[in-house]
Coordinates of C-alpha atoms and ligand atoms in Angstrom, one line a residue:
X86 CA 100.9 167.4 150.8
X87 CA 100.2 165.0 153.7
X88 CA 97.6 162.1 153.5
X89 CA 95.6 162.9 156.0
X90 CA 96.1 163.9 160.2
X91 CA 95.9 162.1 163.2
X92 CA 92.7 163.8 164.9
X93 CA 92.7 161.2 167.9
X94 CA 92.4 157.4 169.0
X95 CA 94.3 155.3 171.0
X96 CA 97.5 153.4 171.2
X97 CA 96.6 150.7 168.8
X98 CA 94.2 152.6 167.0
X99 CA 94.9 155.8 166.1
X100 CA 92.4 158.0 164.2
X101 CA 93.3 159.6 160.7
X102 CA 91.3 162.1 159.0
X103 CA 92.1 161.3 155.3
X104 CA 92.8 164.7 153.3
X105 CA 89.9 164.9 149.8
X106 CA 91.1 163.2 146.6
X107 CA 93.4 161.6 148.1
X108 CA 92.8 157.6 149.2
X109 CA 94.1 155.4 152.1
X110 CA 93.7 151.6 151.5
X111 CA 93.4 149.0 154.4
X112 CA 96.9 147.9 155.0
X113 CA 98.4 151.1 153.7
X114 CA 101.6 152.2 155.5
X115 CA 101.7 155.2 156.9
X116 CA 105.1 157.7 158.5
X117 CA 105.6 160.1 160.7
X118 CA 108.4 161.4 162.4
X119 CA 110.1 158.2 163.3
X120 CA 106.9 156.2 163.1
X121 CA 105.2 154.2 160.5
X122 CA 101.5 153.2 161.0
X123 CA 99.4 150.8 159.3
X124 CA 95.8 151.2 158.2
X125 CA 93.4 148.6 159.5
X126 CA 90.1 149.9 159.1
X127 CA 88.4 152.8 157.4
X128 CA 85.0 154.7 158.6
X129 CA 82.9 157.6 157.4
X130 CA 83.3 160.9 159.4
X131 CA 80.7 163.8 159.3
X132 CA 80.1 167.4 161.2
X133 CA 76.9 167.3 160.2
X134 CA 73.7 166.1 162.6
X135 CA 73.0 162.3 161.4
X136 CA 69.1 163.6 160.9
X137 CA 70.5 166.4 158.3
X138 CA 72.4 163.8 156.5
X139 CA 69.6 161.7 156.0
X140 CA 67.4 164.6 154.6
X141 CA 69.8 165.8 152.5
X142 CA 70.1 162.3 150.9
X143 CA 66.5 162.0 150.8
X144 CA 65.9 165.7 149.2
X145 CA 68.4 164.6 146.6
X146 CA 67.1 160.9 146.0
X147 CA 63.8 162.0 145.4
X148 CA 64.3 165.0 143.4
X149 CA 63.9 167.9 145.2
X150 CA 66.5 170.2 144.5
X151 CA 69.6 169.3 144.6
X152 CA 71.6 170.7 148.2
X153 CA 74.7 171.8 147.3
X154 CA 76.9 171.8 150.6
X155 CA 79.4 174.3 151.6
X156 CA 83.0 173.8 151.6
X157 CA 81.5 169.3 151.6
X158 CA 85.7 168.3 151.3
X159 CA 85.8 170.3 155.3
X160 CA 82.6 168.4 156.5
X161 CA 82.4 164.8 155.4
X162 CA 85.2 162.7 155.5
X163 CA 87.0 159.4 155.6
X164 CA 88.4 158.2 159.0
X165 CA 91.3 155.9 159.1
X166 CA 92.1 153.7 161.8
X167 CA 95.8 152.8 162.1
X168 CA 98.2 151.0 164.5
X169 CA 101.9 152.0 165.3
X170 CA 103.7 149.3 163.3
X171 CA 107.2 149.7 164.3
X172 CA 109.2 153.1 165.4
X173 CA 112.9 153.3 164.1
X174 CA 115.1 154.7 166.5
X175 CA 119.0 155.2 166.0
X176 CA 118.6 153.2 162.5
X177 CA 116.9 150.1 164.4
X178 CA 113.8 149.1 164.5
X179 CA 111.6 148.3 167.9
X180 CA 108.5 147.9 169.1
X181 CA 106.5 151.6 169.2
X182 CA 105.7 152.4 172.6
X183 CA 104.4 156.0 171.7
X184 CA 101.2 158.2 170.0
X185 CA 102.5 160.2 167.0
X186 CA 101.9 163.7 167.8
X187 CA 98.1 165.2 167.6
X188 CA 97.3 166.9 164.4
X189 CA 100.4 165.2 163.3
X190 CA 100.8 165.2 159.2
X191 CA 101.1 161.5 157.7
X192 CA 102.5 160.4 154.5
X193 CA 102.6 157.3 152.6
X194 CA 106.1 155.4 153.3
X195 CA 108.5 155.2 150.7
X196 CA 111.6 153.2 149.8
X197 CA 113.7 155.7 152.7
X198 CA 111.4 154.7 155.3
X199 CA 113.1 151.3 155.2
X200 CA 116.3 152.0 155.3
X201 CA 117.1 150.3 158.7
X202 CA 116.5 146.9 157.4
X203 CA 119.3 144.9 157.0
X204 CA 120.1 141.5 155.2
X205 CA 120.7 138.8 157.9
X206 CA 122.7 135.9 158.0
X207 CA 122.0 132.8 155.5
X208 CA 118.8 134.9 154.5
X209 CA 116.4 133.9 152.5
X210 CA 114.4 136.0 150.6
X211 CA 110.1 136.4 150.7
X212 CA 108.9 139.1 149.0
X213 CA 108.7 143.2 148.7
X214 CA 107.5 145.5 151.6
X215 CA 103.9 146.3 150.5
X216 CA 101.7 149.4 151.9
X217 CA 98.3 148.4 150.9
X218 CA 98.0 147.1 147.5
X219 CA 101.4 149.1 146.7
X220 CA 104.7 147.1 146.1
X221 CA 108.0 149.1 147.4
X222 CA 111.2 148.4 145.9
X223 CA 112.3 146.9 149.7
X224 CA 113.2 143.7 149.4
X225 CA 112.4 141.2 152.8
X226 CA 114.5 138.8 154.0
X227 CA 114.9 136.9 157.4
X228 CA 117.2 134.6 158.5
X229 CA 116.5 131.2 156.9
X230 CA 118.4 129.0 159.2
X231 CA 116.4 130.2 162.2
X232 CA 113.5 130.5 160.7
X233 CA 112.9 127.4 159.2
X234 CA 114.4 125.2 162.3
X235 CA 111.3 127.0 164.4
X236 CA 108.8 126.0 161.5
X237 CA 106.7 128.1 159.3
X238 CA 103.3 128.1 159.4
X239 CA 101.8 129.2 155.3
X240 CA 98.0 129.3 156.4
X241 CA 95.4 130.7 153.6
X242 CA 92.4 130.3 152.1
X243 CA 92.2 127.9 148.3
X244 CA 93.8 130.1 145.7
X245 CA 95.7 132.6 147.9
X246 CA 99.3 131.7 146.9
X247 CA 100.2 129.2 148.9
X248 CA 102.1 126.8 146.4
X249 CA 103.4 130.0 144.5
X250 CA 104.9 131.1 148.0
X251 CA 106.6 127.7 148.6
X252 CA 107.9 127.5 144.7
X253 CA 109.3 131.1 145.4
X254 CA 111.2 129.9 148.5
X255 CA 112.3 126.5 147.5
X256 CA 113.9 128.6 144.2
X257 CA 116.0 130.8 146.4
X258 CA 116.8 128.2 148.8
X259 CA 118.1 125.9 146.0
X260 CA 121.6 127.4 145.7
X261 CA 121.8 127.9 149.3
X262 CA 123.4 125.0 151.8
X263 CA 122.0 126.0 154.8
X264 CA 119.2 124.1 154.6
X265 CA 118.1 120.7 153.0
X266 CA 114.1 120.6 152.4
X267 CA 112.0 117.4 152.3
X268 CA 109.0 118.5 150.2
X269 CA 106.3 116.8 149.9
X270 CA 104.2 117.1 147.0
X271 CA 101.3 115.7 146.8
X272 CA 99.8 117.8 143.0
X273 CA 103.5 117.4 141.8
X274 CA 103.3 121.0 141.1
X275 CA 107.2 122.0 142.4
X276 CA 109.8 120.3 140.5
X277 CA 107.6 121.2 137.2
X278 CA 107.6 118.0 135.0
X279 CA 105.4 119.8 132.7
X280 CA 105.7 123.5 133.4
X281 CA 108.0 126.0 135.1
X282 CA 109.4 124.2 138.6
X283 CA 112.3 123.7 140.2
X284 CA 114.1 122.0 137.8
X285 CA 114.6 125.0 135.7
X286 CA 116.8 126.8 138.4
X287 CA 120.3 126.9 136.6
X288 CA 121.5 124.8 139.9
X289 CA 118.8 122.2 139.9
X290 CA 121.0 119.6 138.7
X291 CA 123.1 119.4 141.8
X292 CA 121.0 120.6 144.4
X293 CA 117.5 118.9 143.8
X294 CA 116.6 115.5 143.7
X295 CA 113.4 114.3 142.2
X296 CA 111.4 111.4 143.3
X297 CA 108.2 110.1 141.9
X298 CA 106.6 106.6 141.6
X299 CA 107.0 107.8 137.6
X300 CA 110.2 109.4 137.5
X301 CA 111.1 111.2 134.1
X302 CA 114.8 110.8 133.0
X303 CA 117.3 112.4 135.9
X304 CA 114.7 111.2 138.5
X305 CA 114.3 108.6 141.2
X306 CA 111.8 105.6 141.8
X307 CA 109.9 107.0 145.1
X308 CA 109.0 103.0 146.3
X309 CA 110.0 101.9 149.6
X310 CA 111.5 98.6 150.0
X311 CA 109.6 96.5 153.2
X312 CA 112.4 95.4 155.2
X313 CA 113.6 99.0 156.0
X314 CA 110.3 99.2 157.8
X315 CA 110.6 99.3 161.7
X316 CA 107.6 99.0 164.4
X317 CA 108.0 102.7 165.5
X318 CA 107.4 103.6 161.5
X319 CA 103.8 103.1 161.9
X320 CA 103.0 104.9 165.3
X321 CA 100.2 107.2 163.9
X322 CA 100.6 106.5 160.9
X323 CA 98.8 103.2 160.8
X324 CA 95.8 102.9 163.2
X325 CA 96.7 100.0 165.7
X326 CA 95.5 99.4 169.5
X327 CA 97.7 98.9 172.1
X328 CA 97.4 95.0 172.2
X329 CA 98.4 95.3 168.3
X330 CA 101.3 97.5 169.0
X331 CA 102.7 95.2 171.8
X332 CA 102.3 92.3 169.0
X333 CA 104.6 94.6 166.6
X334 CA 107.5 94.8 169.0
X335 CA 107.2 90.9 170.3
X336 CA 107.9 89.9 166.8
X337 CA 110.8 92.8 166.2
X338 CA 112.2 91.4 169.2
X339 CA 112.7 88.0 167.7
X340 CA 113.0 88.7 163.8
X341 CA 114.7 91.7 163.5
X342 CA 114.4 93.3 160.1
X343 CA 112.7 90.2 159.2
X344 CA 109.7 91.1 161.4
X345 CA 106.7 92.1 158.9
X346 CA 107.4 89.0 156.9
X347 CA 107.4 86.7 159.7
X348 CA 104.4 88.4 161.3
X349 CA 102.5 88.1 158.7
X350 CA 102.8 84.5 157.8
X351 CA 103.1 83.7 161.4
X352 CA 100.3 80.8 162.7
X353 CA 97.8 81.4 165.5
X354 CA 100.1 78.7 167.5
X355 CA 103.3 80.8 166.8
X356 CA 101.3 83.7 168.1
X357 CA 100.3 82.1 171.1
X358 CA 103.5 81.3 171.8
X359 CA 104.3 84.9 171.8
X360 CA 101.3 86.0 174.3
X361 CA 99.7 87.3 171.7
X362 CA 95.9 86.7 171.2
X363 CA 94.2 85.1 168.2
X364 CA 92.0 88.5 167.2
X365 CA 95.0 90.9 167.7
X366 CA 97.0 89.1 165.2
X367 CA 94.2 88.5 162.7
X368 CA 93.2 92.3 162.2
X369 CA 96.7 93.7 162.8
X370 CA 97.5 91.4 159.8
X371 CA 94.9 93.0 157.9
X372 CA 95.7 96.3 158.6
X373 CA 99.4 95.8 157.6
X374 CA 98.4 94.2 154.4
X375 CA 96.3 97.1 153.6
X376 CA 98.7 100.0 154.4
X377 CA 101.2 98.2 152.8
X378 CA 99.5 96.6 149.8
X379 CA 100.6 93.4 149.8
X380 CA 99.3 89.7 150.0
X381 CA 100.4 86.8 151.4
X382 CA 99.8 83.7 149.6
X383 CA 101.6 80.3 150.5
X384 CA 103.5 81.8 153.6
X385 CA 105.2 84.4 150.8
X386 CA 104.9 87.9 151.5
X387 CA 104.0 89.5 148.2
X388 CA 103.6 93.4 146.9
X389 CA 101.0 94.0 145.0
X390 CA 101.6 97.6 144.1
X391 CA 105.1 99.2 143.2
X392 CA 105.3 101.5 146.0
X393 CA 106.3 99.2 148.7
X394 CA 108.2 96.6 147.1
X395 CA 110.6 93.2 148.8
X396 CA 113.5 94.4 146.0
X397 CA 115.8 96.9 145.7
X398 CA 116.1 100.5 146.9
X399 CA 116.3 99.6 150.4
X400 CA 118.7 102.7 150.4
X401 CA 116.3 104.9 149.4
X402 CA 115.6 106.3 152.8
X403 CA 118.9 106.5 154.0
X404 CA 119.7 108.1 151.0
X405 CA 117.0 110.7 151.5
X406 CA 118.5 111.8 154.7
X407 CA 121.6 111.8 153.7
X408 CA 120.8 114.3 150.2
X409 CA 118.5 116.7 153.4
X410 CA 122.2 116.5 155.7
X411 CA 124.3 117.9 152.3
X412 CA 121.7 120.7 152.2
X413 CA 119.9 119.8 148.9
X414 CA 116.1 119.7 148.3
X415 CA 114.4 116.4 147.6
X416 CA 110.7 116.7 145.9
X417 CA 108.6 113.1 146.4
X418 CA 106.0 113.8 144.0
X419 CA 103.5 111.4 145.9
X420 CA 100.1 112.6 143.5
X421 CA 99.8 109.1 142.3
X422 CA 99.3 107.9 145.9
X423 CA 96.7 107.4 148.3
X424 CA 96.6 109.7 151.1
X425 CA 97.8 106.7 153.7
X426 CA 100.4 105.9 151.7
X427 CA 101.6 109.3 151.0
X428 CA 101.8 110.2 154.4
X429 CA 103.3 106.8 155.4
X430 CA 106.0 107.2 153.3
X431 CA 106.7 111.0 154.5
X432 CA 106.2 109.7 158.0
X433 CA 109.2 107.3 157.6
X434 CA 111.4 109.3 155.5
X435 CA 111.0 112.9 158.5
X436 CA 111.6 110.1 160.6
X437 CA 114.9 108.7 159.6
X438 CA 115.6 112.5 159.1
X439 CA 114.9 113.9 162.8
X440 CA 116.3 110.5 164.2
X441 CA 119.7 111.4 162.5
X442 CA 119.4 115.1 163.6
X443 CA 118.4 113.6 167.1
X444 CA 122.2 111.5 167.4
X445 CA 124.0 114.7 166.2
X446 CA 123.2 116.7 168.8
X447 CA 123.6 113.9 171.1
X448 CA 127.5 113.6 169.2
X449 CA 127.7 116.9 169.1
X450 CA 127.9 117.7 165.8
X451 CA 124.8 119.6 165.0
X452 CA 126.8 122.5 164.6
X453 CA 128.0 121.6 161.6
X454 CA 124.9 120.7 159.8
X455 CA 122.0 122.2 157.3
X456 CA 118.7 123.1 158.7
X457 CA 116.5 120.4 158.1
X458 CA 112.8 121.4 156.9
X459 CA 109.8 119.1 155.3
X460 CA 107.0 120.6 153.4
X461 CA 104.0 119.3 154.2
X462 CA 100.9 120.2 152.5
X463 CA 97.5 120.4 154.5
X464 CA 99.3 119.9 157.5
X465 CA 96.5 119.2 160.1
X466 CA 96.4 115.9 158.4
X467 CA 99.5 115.0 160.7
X468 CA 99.5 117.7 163.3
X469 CA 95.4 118.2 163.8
X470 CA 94.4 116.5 166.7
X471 CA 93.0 113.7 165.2
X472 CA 96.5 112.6 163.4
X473 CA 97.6 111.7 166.9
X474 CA 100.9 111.3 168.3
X475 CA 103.4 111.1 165.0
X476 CA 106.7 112.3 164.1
X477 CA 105.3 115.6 162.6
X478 CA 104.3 116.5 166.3
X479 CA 107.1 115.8 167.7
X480 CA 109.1 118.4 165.2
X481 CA 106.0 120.7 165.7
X482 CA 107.2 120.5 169.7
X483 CA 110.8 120.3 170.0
X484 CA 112.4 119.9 166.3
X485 CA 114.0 123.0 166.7
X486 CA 116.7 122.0 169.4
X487 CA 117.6 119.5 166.8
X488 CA 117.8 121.9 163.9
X489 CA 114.5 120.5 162.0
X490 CA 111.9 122.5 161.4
X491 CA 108.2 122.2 159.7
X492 CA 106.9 124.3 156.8
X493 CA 103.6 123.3 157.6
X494 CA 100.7 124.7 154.8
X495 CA 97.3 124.6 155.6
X496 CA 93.7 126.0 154.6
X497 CA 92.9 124.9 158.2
X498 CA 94.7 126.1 161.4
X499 CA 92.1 125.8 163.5
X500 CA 92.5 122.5 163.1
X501 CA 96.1 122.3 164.5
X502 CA 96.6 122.5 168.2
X503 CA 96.7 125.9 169.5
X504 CA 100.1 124.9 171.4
X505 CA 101.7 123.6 168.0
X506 CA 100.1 126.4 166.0
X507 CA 102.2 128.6 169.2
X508 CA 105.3 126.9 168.5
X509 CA 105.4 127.7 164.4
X510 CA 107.4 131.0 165.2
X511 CA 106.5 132.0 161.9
X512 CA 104.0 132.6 160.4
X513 CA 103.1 133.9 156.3
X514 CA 99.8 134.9 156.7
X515 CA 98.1 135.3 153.2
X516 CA 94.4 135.5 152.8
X517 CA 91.8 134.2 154.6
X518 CA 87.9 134.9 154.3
X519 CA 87.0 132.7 157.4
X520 CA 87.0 134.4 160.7
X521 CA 87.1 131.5 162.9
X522 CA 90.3 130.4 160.9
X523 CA 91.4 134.3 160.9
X524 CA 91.6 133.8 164.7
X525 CA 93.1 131.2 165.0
X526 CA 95.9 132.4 163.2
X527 CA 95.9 135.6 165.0
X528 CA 95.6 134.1 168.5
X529 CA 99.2 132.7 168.0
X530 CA 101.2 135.4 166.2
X531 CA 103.8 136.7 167.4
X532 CA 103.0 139.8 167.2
X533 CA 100.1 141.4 168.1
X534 CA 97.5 141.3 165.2
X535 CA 94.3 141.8 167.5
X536 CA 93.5 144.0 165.3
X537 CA 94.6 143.0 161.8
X538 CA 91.3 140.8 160.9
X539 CA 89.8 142.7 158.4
X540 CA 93.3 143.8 157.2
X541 CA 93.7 139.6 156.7
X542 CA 90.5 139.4 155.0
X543 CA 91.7 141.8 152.5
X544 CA 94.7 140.5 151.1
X545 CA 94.4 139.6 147.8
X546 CA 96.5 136.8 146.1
X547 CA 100.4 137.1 146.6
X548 CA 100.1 139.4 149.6
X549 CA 100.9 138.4 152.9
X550 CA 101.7 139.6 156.6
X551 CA 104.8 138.4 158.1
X552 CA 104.5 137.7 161.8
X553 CA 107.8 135.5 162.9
X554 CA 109.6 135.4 165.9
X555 CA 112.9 136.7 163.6
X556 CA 110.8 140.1 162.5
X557 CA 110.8 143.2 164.5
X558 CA 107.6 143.7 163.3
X559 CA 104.7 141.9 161.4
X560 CA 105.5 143.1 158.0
X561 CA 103.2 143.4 154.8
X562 CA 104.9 141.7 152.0
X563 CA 103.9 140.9 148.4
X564 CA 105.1 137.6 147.0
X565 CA 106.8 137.9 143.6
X566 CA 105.0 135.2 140.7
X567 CA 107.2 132.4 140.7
X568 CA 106.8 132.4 137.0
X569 CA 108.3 136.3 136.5
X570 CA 111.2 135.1 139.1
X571 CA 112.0 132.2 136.5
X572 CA 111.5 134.7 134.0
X573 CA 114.1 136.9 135.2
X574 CA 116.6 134.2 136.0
X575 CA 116.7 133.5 132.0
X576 CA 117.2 137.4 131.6
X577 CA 120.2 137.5 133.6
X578 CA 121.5 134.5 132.0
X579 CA 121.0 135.7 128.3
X580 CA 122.1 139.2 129.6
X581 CA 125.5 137.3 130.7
X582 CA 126.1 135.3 127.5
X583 CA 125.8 138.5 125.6
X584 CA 128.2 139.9 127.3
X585 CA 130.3 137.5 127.6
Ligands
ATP214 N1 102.4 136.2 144.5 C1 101.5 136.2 143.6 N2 101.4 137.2 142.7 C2 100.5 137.1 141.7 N3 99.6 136.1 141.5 C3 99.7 135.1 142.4 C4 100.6 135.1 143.4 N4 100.5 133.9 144.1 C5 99.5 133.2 143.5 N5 99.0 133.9 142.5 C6 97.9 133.5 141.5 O1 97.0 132.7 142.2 C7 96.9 131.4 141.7 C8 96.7 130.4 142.8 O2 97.9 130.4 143.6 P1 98.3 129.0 144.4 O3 98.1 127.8 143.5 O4 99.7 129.3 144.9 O5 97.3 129.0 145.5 P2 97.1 128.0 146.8 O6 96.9 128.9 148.0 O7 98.2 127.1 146.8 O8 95.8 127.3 146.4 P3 95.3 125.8 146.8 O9 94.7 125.9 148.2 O10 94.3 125.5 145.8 O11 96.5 124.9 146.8 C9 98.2 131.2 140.9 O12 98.0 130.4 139.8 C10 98.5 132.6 140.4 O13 97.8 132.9 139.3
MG215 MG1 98.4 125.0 146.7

């Protein structure tokens, strides 16, 4: 028994005349023939005049007698408005160039429908094909590598599934080497200090790596020691003029590592000497005392706080990079920070990591390395316009051709740059009830989702559209609960010890 007929429309929009008792959902899938069609909006159809509807509701409302209509299932109906989603020809799938036949019969898609999916290359796993609100037993992968070297953009609306999407990745990318991940974390809510994280995947031990300015046992102090810091660190990061910025480089040309100190304990005259004006070193002092927390007292640089700090882990950083190169997945758990600081410290640590990246390719010995991707949380706090140029813009533009990508999350993309918001060549749409952000998004998939508004306003928590660069199609997925995924893991394992 078919769900309903196509009864006219466009291509893009085809019309569907749903069949009585049964129901098509926004987002449904739809087959036929060699077709499958998604549902994007649904309408009220009628052969009756519009005046003779209104008096028949009015006859009944106000308790004349009641108008019993003949054969009512033949003349009113539901209208479905659907767009070819993807046409499998010889077992492949490609881009549906055709109109299903007219009067054609549609059913809902089931597991067969998708049999010409295949498993790609270091894949990574996101969720189950969904028609609707329906789950298939189809599981979606895409290449990883790719993927996340040409960034992924997770844009939603508060409470969508945003974090629970990023836990479900990091978990199946934790016992995979093609890719390190720098997460950032400002709620501390991935590695799971007091819940279910990523500590509890049965390879944690060896492939993550936990920092926090609290670390619990098996974790690292996140603090960053000051001589590591270089002038190029701070470029929009720290708010500085020109004039200021010149000052930075006169005094790493003639201190070396030992810049900061000796800039900031450096005397007006010593200034002078350098060209460098009385006001521009007064208030870039101040604003490297305050981004960095420290005082100066007595020509000694001192920290007052224990995230930057004048001893010990002045490997940290390099350490960092070198944990993201062996493919593991470090977690800073920066929720005891300020926001500047937090992104300070992420600033310097993508840094070190894309400047590496940078001199492999220039070596030539890229090949041989991980995908390197950072997780960064409300991302138009580095890449909206206002952040200004930073290192999270520069991976935004051309990380890819050095193998490091962005996973950038955000409630806002309108606030990114429509060229950057271009370049994230994947996108895992959940969400959204704001249109103007709903465009956004949509103006810079890459596939054509002109349509697919109201189908984006629908989505409840945990489902998503896929529209990446690596996808033959934008596909409706649902996002597994990262707590049932942990769930299952313990299943498997207790399954194995009992048998042995
Ligand atoms: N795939 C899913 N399946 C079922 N429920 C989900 C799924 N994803 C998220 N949820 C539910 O929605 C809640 C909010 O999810 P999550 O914290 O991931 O949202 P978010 O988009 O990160 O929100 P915020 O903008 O506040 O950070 C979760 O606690 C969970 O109960
Ligand atoms: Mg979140």
């Amino acid at each position: 028994m078919p769900i309903g007929q196509i009864v006219g429309g466009e291509y893009g929009e085809v019309l569907i005349r749903q069949k009585s008792g049964r129901t098509i959902e926004i987002g449904d899938l739809l087959a036929i023939d060699d077709l499958i069609l998604q549902v994007l909006d649904l309408e009220y159809g009628s052969l009756l005049e519009k005046n003779d509807i209104e008096r028949m509701s009015g006859m009944e409302l106000e308790g004349y007698e009641e108008t019993a209509l003949m054969e009512e299932e033949i003349r009113n109906y539901i209208y479905a408005k659907a767009k070819p989603l993807v046409r499998i020809k010889d077992g492949a799938p490609r881009i549906p160039k055709i109109l299903p036949p007219f009067f054609g019969n549609l059913e809902r898609v089931n597991k067969e429908d998708f049999e010409f999916l295949d498993d790609p290359q270091d894949s990574l796993y996101l969720g189950k094909v969904r028609s609707g609100s329906q789950v298939l037993e189809v599981p979606i992968h895409i290449n990883g590598k790719e993927a996340l070297s040409h960034h992924i953009l997770i844009p939603a609306t508060t409470g969508r599934g945003k974090s629970n999407l990023v836990k479900v990745m990091l978990w199946n990318l934790i016992p995979k080497g093609y890719a390190g991940l720098l997460i950032i974390d400002p709620h501390d809510e991935y590695y799971g200090r007091n819940e279910k994280g990523a500590k509890d995947h049965p390879e944690a031990g060896k492939n993550i790596e936990y920092y926090s300015t609290d670390p619990p046992s098996g974790g690292y102090h996140l603090r960053i020691n000051l001589s590591i810091l270089r002038p190029w660190d701070l470029r929009g990061i720290v708010d500085i003029t020109e004039a200021q910025n010149q000052a930075l480089y006169v005094y790493y040309g003639k201190y070396g590592k030992n810049w900061l100190e000796n800039l900031l304990t450096s005397s007006l005259e010593e200034a002078d000497s350098h060209g460098v004006r009385e006001t521009t070193l007064s208030a870039l002092k101040r604003k490297l005392r305050l981004a960095f927390d420290i005082s100066v007292k007595n020509e000694e640089v001192r920290p007052n706080g224990n995230i930057f700090v004048n001893k010990g882990s002045e490997a940290l950083v390099r350490d960092i990079a070198k944990s993201i190169e062996d493919g593991k997945k470090v977690i800073l758990d920066t929720s005891s920070l300020p926001e500047d600081k937090e992104l300070l410290i992420a600033g310097i640590i993508t840094d070190r990591i894309f400047k590496n990246y940078k001199s492999y390719k220039e070596k030539g010995e890229l090949e041989d390395k991980p995908t390197a991707a950072i997780v960064i949380e409300e991302a138009p706090r580095v890449l909206g316009e206002r952040a200004g140029r930073n290192v999270f813009h520069q991976i935004a533009r051309e990380g890819r051709k050095f193998r490091v990508g962005l996973i950038a999350i955000t409630q806002l993309s309108s606030m990114i740059p429509r060229e950057i918001l271009a370049n994230m060549n994947t996108k895992i749409i959940l969400g959204n009830e704001m249109k103007s952000e709903r465009d956004a998004i949509i103006g810079s998939a890459a596939q054509d989702l002109s349509k697919d508004s109201k189908n984006i306003a629908s989505l409840d928590k945990g489902e998503a559209i896929v529209s990446s660069i690596f996808t033959k199609f934008a596909v409706p997925i649902k996002i597994d609960l990262f707590e049932d995924l942990v769930e299952d893991e313990r299943g498997s394992k207790k399954k194995l010890e009992f048998f042995g």
